[in-house]
PDB file of C-alpha atoms in Angstrom:
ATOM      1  CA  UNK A 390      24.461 -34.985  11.569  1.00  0.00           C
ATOM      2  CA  UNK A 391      22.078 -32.484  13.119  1.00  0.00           C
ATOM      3  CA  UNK A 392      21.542 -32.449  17.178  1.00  0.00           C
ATOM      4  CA  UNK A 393      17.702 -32.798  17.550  1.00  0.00           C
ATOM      5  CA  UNK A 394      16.967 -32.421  21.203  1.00  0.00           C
ATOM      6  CA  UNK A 395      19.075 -32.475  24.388  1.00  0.00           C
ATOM      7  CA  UNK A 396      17.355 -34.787  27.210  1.00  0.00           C
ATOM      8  CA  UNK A 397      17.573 -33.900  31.206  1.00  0.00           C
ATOM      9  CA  UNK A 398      16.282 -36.894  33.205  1.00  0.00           C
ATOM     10  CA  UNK A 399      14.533 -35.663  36.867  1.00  0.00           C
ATOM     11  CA  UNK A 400      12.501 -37.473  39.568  1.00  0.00           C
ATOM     12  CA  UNK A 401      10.797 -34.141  39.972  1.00  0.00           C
ATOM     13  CA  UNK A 402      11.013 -32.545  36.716  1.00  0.00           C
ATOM     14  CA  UNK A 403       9.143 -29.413  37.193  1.00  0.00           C
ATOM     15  CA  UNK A 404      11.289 -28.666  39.729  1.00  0.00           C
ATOM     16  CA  UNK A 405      14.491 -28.574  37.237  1.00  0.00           C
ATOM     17  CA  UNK A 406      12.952 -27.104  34.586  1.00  0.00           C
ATOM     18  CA  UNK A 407      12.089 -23.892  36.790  1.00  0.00           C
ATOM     19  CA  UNK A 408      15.569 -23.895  37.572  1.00  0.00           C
ATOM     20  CA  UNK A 409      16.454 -23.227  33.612  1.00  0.00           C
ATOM     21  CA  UNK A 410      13.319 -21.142  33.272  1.00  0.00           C
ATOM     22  CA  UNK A 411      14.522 -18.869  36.210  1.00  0.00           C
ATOM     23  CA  UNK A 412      17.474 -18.489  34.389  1.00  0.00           C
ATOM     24  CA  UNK A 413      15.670 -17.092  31.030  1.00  0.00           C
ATOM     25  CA  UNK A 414      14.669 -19.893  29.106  1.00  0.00           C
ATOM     26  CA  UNK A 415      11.737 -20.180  27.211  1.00  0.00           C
ATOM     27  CA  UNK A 416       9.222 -23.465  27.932  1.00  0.00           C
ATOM     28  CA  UNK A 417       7.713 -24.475  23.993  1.00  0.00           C
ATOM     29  CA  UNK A 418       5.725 -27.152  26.034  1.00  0.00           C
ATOM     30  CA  UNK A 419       5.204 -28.572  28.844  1.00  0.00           C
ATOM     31  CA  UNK A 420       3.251 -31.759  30.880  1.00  0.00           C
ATOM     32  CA  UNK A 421       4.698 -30.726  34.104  1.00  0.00           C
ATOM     33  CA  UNK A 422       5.266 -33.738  36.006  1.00  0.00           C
ATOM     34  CA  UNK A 423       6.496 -35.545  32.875  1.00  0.00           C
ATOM     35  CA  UNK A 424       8.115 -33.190  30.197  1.00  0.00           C
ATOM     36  CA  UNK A 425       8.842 -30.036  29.812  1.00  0.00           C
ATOM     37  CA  UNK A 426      10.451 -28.864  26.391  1.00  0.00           C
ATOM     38  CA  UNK A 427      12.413 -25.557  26.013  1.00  0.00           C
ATOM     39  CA  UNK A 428      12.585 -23.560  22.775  1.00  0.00           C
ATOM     40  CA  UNK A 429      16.065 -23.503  21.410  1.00  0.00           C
ATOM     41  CA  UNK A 430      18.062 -21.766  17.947  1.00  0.00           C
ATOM     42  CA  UNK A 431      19.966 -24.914  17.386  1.00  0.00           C
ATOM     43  CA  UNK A 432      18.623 -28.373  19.824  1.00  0.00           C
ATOM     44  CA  UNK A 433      15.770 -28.235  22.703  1.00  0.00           C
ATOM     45  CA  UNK A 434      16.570 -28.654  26.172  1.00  0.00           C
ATOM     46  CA  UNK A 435      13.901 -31.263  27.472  1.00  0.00           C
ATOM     47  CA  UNK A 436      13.506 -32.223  31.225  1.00  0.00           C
ATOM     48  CA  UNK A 437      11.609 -35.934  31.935  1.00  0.00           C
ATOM     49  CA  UNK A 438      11.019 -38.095  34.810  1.00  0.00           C
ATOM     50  CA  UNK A 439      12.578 -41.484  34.257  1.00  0.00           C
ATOM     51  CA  UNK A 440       9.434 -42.974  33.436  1.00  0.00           C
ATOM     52  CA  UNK A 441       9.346 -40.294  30.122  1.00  0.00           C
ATOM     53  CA  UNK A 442      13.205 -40.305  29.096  1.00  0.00           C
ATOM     54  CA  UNK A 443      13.954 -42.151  25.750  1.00  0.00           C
ATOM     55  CA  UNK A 444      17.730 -42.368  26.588  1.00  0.00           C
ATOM     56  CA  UNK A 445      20.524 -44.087  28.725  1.00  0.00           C
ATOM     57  CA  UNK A 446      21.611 -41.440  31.138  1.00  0.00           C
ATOM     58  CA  UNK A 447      24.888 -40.252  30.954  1.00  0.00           C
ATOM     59  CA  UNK A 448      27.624 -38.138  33.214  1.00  0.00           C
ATOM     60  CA  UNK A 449      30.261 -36.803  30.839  1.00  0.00           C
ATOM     61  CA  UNK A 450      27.986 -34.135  28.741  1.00  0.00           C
ATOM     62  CA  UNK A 451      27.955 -30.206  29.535  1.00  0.00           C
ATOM     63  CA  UNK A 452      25.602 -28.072  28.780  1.00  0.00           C
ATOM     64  CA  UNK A 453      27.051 -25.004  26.690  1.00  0.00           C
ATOM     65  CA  UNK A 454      24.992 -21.546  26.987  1.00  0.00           C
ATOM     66  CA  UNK A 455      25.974 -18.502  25.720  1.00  0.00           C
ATOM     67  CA  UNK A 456      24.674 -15.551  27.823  1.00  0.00           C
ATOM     68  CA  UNK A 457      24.594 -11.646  27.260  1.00  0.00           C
ATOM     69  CA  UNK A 458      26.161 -10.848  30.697  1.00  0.00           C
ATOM     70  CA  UNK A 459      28.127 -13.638  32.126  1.00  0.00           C
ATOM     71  CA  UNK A 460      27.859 -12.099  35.986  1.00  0.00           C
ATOM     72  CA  UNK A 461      24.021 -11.551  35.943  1.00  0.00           C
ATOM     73  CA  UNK A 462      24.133 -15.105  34.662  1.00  0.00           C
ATOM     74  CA  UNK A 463      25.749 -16.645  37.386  1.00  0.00           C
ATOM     75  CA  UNK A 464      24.150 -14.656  40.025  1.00  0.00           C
ATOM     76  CA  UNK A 465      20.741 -15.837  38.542  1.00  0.00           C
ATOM     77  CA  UNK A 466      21.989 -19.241  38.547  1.00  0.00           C
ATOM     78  CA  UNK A 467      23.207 -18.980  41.931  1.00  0.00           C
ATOM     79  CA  UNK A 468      19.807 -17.687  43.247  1.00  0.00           C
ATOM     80  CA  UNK A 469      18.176 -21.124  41.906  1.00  0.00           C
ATOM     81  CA  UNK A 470      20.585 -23.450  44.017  1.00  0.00           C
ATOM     82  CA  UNK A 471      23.272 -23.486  41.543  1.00  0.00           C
ATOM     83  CA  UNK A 472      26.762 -24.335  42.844  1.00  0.00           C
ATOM     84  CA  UNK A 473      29.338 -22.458  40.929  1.00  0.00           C
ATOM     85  CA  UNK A 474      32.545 -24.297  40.350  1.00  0.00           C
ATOM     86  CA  UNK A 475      35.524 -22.016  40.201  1.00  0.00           C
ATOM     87  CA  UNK A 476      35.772 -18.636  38.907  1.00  0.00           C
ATOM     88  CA  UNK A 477      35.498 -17.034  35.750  1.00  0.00           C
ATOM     89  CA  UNK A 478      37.807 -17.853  33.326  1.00  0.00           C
ATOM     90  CA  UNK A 479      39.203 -15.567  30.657  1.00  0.00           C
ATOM     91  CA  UNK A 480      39.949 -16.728  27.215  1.00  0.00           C
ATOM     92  CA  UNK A 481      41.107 -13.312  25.923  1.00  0.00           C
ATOM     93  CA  UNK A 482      39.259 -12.817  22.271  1.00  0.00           C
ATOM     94  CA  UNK A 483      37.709 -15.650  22.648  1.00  0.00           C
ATOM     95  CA  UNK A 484      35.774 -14.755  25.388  1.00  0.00           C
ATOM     96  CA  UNK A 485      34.998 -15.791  29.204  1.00  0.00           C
ATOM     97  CA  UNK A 486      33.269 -18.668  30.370  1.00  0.00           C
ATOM     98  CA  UNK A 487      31.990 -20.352  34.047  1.00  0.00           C
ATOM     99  CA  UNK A 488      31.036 -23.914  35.502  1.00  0.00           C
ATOM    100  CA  UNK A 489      28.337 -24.825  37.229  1.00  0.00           C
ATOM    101  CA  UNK A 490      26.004 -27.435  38.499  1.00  0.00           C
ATOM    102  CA  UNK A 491      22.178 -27.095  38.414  1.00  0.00           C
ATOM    103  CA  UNK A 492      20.154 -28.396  41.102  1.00  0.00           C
ATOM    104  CA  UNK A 493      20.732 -32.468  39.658  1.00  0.00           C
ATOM    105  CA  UNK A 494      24.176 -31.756  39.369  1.00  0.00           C
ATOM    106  CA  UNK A 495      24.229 -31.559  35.549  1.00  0.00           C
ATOM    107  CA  UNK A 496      27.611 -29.822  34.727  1.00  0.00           C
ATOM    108  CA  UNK A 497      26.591 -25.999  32.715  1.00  0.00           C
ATOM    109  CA  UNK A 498      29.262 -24.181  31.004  1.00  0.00           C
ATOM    110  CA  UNK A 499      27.975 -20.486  30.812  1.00  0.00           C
ATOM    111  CA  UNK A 500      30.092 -18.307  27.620  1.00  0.00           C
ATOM    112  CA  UNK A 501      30.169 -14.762  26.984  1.00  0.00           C
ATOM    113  CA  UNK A 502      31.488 -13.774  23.742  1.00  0.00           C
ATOM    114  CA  UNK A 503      34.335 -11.233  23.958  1.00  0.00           C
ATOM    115  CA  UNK A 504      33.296  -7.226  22.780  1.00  0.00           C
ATOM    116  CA  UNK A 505      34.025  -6.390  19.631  1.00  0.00           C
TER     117      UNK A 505
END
């Protein structure tokens, strides 16, 4: 099974989607009061008004991003309306990793990869 797309349903959706774009994602395309599509290595991160969304929302999914410097991260994230749950937790060599919610409450795990 390969994950296609990832689906983020928002009354105003340009509004969300400049909340991941502020944080350093790249829109692939975008009808900005109806969907907005993010380019991604693996899945795309969509945003949709209801009226656009092809799926049954759902509250138990996080969104996993890996990020260069976990700090900068959060402060970005933070400056967009973020609220930051917790701190930062160390996983040793596995890494370090942070929760969040984004501005629809959408729970964001952000991962830094330990130095090698």
């Amino acid at each position: 099974m390969k994950l296609k797309h990832v689906y983020l349903t928002a009354v105003e959706p340009e509004e969300l989607a400049g909340f991941y774009e502020a944080l350093g994602l790249t829109i692939r395309f975008a009808d900005r009061d109806k969907w907005i599509q993010f380019a991604g290595e693996k899945a795309a991160l969509c945003v949709a008004s209801p009226a656009e969304s092809v799926s049954e929302p759902t509250r138990n999914a996080v969104l996993v991003f890996e990020v260069d410097d976990l700090e900068l991260a959060l402060d970005r994230a933070r400056a967009q309306g973020a609220e930051v749950l917790g701190d930062i937790r160390d996983m040793g060599a596995h890494g370090r990793v942070a929760h969040l919610k984004d501005p629809q409450h959408n729970t964001i795990q952000l991962f830094q990869a330990a130095a090698m």
